[in-house]
């Protein structure tokens, strides 16, 4: 995403991706977004919350992003310039794995467009899953989450 040709391709993709199209359902369920950095040597798996979901994508929130405490504006870069556009998302409550494209990055949010849309009824089902005492996500190896690690240690 950092190169000029990637930015041109991204602008073309953005024309076909309209995040306001379709119905977005409030989900508030746990999720994991796996990101690689543009140099493909570093990797991060963020645990957080799927704020909303639609057939075409979702909005993911995490309070522990490593770039949330860095003033990237002064460095002349944005988090969007550091992260590779391809990502993987996992929704544990529904046991769904999807590949996607990162479309927005903020201090605490990541907007993801699914490479292959999910059925509308599945998006409604995920949104209907309410948090309860039996629905928590705790990774078996918490050391691999919410921190940048070398790609080989994935």
mmCIF file of C-alpha atoms in Angstrom:
data_model
loop_
_atom_site.group_PDB
_atom_site.id
_atom_site.type_symbol
_atom_site.label_atom_id
_atom_site.label_comp_id
_atom_site.label_asym_id
_atom_site.label_seq_id
_atom_site.Cartn_x
_atom_site.Cartn_y
_atom_site.Cartn_z
ATOM 1 C CA UNK A 1 0.000 0.000 0.000
ATOM 2 C CA UNK A 2 2.968 2.267 0.414
ATOM 3 C CA UNK A 3 3.892 2.264 -3.290
ATOM 4 C CA UNK A 4 2.325 4.566 -5.855
ATOM 5 C CA UNK A 5 1.067 1.671 -8.024
ATOM 6 C CA UNK A 6 -0.564 0.104 -4.977
ATOM 7 C CA UNK A 7 -2.271 3.424 -4.191
ATOM 8 C CA UNK A 8 -3.651 3.596 -7.755
ATOM 9 C CA UNK A 9 -4.948 0.018 -7.477
ATOM 10 C CA UNK A 10 -6.427 0.856 -4.090
ATOM 11 C CA UNK A 11 -8.279 3.864 -5.505
ATOM 12 C CA UNK A 12 -9.737 1.657 -8.253
ATOM 13 C CA UNK A 13 -10.819 -0.930 -5.658
ATOM 14 C CA UNK A 14 -12.299 1.821 -3.496
ATOM 15 C CA UNK A 15 -14.653 2.739 -6.329
ATOM 16 C CA UNK A 16 -16.160 -0.751 -6.192
ATOM 17 C CA UNK A 17 -16.102 -0.840 -2.374
ATOM 18 C CA UNK A 18 -18.718 1.387 -0.823
ATOM 19 C CA UNK A 19 -18.840 0.820 2.917
ATOM 20 C CA UNK A 20 -22.214 2.549 3.065
ATOM 21 C CA UNK A 21 -23.782 0.002 0.729
ATOM 22 C CA UNK A 22 -25.726 -2.856 2.263
ATOM 23 C CA UNK A 23 -26.982 -3.246 5.786
ATOM 24 C CA UNK A 24 -24.496 -3.153 8.655
ATOM 25 C CA UNK A 25 -25.520 -5.064 11.749
ATOM 26 C CA UNK A 26 -24.282 -4.256 15.234
ATOM 27 C CA UNK A 27 -22.270 -7.325 16.268
ATOM 28 C CA UNK A 28 -20.186 -6.614 19.383
ATOM 29 C CA UNK A 29 -18.661 -10.076 19.296
ATOM 30 C CA UNK A 30 -15.015 -11.105 19.686
ATOM 31 C CA UNK A 31 -12.769 -11.371 16.673
ATOM 32 C CA UNK A 32 -9.154 -11.701 15.593
ATOM 33 C CA UNK A 33 -7.564 -9.748 12.747
ATOM 34 C CA UNK A 34 -4.199 -10.959 11.475
ATOM 35 C CA UNK A 35 -2.093 -8.330 9.740
ATOM 36 C CA UNK A 36 1.301 -8.326 8.100
ATOM 37 C CA UNK A 37 3.419 -5.255 7.627
ATOM 38 C CA UNK A 38 4.486 -4.079 4.171
ATOM 39 C CA UNK A 39 7.966 -5.561 4.484
ATOM 40 C CA UNK A 40 6.338 -8.984 5.111
ATOM 41 C CA UNK A 41 8.795 -9.702 7.926
ATOM 42 C CA UNK A 42 6.527 -8.715 10.818
ATOM 43 C CA UNK A 43 3.113 -9.967 11.802
ATOM 44 C CA UNK A 44 0.459 -9.110 14.386
ATOM 45 C CA UNK A 45 -2.732 -10.865 15.447
ATOM 46 C CA UNK A 46 -5.050 -8.453 17.221
ATOM 47 C CA UNK A 47 -7.838 -9.666 19.476
ATOM 48 C CA UNK A 48 -10.754 -7.328 19.812
ATOM 49 C CA UNK A 49 -14.388 -6.774 18.982
ATOM 50 C CA UNK A 50 -16.268 -6.914 15.692
ATOM 51 C CA UNK A 51 -18.248 -3.690 16.149
ATOM 52 C CA UNK A 52 -20.484 -4.184 13.129
ATOM 53 C CA UNK A 53 -20.722 -6.612 10.240
ATOM 54 C CA UNK A 54 -22.300 -6.745 6.807
ATOM 55 C CA UNK A 55 -22.162 -9.145 3.891
ATOM 56 C CA UNK A 56 -19.251 -7.162 2.426
ATOM 57 C CA UNK A 57 -17.104 -6.460 5.497
ATOM 58 C CA UNK A 58 -16.797 -5.509 9.126
ATOM 59 C CA UNK A 59 -15.439 -2.908 11.505
ATOM 60 C CA UNK A 60 -12.966 -4.276 14.041
ATOM 61 C CA UNK A 61 -11.940 -2.480 17.234
ATOM 62 C CA UNK A 62 -8.921 -3.090 19.460
ATOM 63 C CA UNK A 63 -7.614 -0.958 22.323
ATOM 64 C CA UNK A 64 -4.105 -2.439 22.086
ATOM 65 C CA UNK A 65 -2.930 -1.567 18.591
ATOM 66 C CA UNK A 66 0.781 -0.775 18.717
ATOM 67 C CA UNK A 67 0.271 2.378 16.651
ATOM 68 C CA UNK A 68 -2.364 3.848 18.987
ATOM 69 C CA UNK A 69 0.301 5.400 21.230
ATOM 70 C CA UNK A 70 2.584 6.623 18.437
ATOM 71 C CA UNK A 71 2.130 10.002 16.783
ATOM 72 C CA UNK A 72 2.647 8.802 13.240
ATOM 73 C CA UNK A 73 1.712 12.195 11.808
ATOM 74 C CA UNK A 74 5.036 13.629 12.949
ATOM 75 C CA UNK A 75 6.945 10.768 11.341
ATOM 76 C CA UNK A 76 5.260 11.473 7.992
ATOM 77 C CA UNK A 77 3.639 8.042 7.883
ATOM 78 C CA UNK A 78 0.271 6.651 8.757
ATOM 79 C CA UNK A 79 -0.598 3.210 10.090
ATOM 80 C CA UNK A 80 -2.183 2.588 6.688
ATOM 81 C CA UNK A 81 1.256 2.980 5.055
ATOM 82 C CA UNK A 82 2.801 0.391 7.381
ATOM 83 C CA UNK A 83 0.221 -2.383 7.069
ATOM 84 C CA UNK A 84 -0.159 -4.666 4.070
ATOM 85 C CA UNK A 85 -3.637 -4.481 2.586
ATOM 86 C CA UNK A 86 -4.246 -8.256 2.715
ATOM 87 C CA UNK A 87 -5.491 -9.558 6.052
ATOM 88 C CA UNK A 88 -7.233 -12.505 7.658
ATOM 89 C CA UNK A 89 -10.164 -12.268 10.042
ATOM 90 C CA UNK A 90 -11.489 -14.902 12.406
ATOM 91 C CA UNK A 91 -14.842 -14.721 14.220
ATOM 92 C CA UNK A 92 -14.636 -17.418 16.914
ATOM 93 C CA UNK A 93 -18.321 -17.447 17.923
ATOM 94 C CA UNK A 94 -19.337 -18.406 14.409
ATOM 95 C CA UNK A 95 -16.069 -20.253 13.586
ATOM 96 C CA UNK A 96 -15.629 -18.148 10.445
ATOM 97 C CA UNK A 97 -12.307 -17.499 8.739
ATOM 98 C CA UNK A 98 -12.241 -14.924 5.962
ATOM 99 C CA UNK A 99 -9.576 -13.257 3.888
ATOM 100 C CA UNK A 100 -10.018 -9.565 3.382
ATOM 101 C CA UNK A 101 -8.580 -6.216 2.462
ATOM 102 C CA UNK A 102 -7.847 -3.487 4.976
ATOM 103 C CA UNK A 103 -9.811 -0.418 3.895
ATOM 104 C CA UNK A 104 -9.507 1.878 6.940
ATOM 105 C CA UNK A 105 -7.052 2.052 9.802
ATOM 106 C CA UNK A 106 -7.373 4.270 12.825
ATOM 107 C CA UNK A 107 -5.809 4.358 16.254
ATOM 108 C CA UNK A 108 -8.300 1.767 17.515
ATOM 109 C CA UNK A 109 -10.272 0.569 14.483
ATOM 110 C CA UNK A 110 -9.680 -1.424 11.320
ATOM 111 C CA UNK A 111 -12.214 -1.536 8.488
ATOM 112 C CA UNK A 112 -12.086 -4.822 6.572
ATOM 113 C CA UNK A 113 -13.692 -5.666 3.243
ATOM 114 C CA UNK A 114 -14.177 -9.418 2.817
ATOM 115 C CA UNK A 115 -12.568 -10.846 -0.314
ATOM 116 C CA UNK A 116 -15.568 -13.149 -0.668
ATOM 117 C CA UNK A 117 -18.811 -11.718 0.770
ATOM 118 C CA UNK A 118 -20.621 -13.699 3.434
ATOM 119 C CA UNK A 119 -24.332 -14.494 3.098
ATOM 120 C CA UNK A 120 -26.627 -11.812 4.519
ATOM 121 C CA UNK A 121 -28.310 -14.317 6.850
ATOM 122 C CA UNK A 122 -24.909 -15.268 8.284
ATOM 123 C CA UNK A 123 -24.161 -11.589 8.999
ATOM 124 C CA UNK A 124 -27.526 -11.352 10.796
ATOM 125 C CA UNK A 125 -26.746 -14.553 12.720
ATOM 126 C CA UNK A 126 -23.372 -13.214 13.910
ATOM 127 C CA UNK A 127 -25.015 -9.945 14.939
ATOM 128 C CA UNK A 128 -27.619 -11.910 16.879
ATOM 129 C CA UNK A 129 -25.043 -13.673 19.045
ATOM 130 C CA UNK A 130 -25.151 -11.861 22.352
ATOM 131 C CA UNK A 131 -22.299 -11.926 24.846
ATOM 132 C CA UNK A 132 -22.958 -14.263 27.722
ATOM 133 C CA UNK A 133 -21.068 -16.137 30.377
ATOM 134 C CA UNK A 134 -20.356 -18.991 27.971
ATOM 135 C CA UNK A 135 -19.235 -16.824 25.064
ATOM 136 C CA UNK A 136 -15.774 -15.507 25.756
ATOM 137 C CA UNK A 137 -12.692 -15.723 23.606
ATOM 138 C CA UNK A 138 -9.443 -16.506 25.362
ATOM 139 C CA UNK A 139 -6.562 -17.548 23.129
ATOM 140 C CA UNK A 140 -4.724 -20.660 24.271
ATOM 141 C CA UNK A 141 -1.380 -18.926 23.750
ATOM 142 C CA UNK A 142 -1.933 -15.255 24.614
ATOM 143 C CA UNK A 143 1.758 -14.446 23.943
ATOM 144 C CA UNK A 144 1.081 -14.563 20.196
ATOM 145 C CA UNK A 145 -1.599 -11.856 20.268
ATOM 146 C CA UNK A 146 -1.590 -8.048 20.390
ATOM 147 C CA UNK A 147 2.129 -7.667 19.823
ATOM 148 C CA UNK A 148 4.339 -7.489 16.762
ATOM 149 C CA UNK A 149 6.321 -10.662 16.197
ATOM 150 C CA UNK A 150 8.634 -11.909 13.426
ATOM 151 C CA UNK A 151 6.751 -13.697 10.669
ATOM 152 C CA UNK A 152 8.430 -17.074 11.347
ATOM 153 C CA UNK A 153 6.980 -17.203 14.881
ATOM 154 C CA UNK A 154 3.392 -17.149 13.683
#
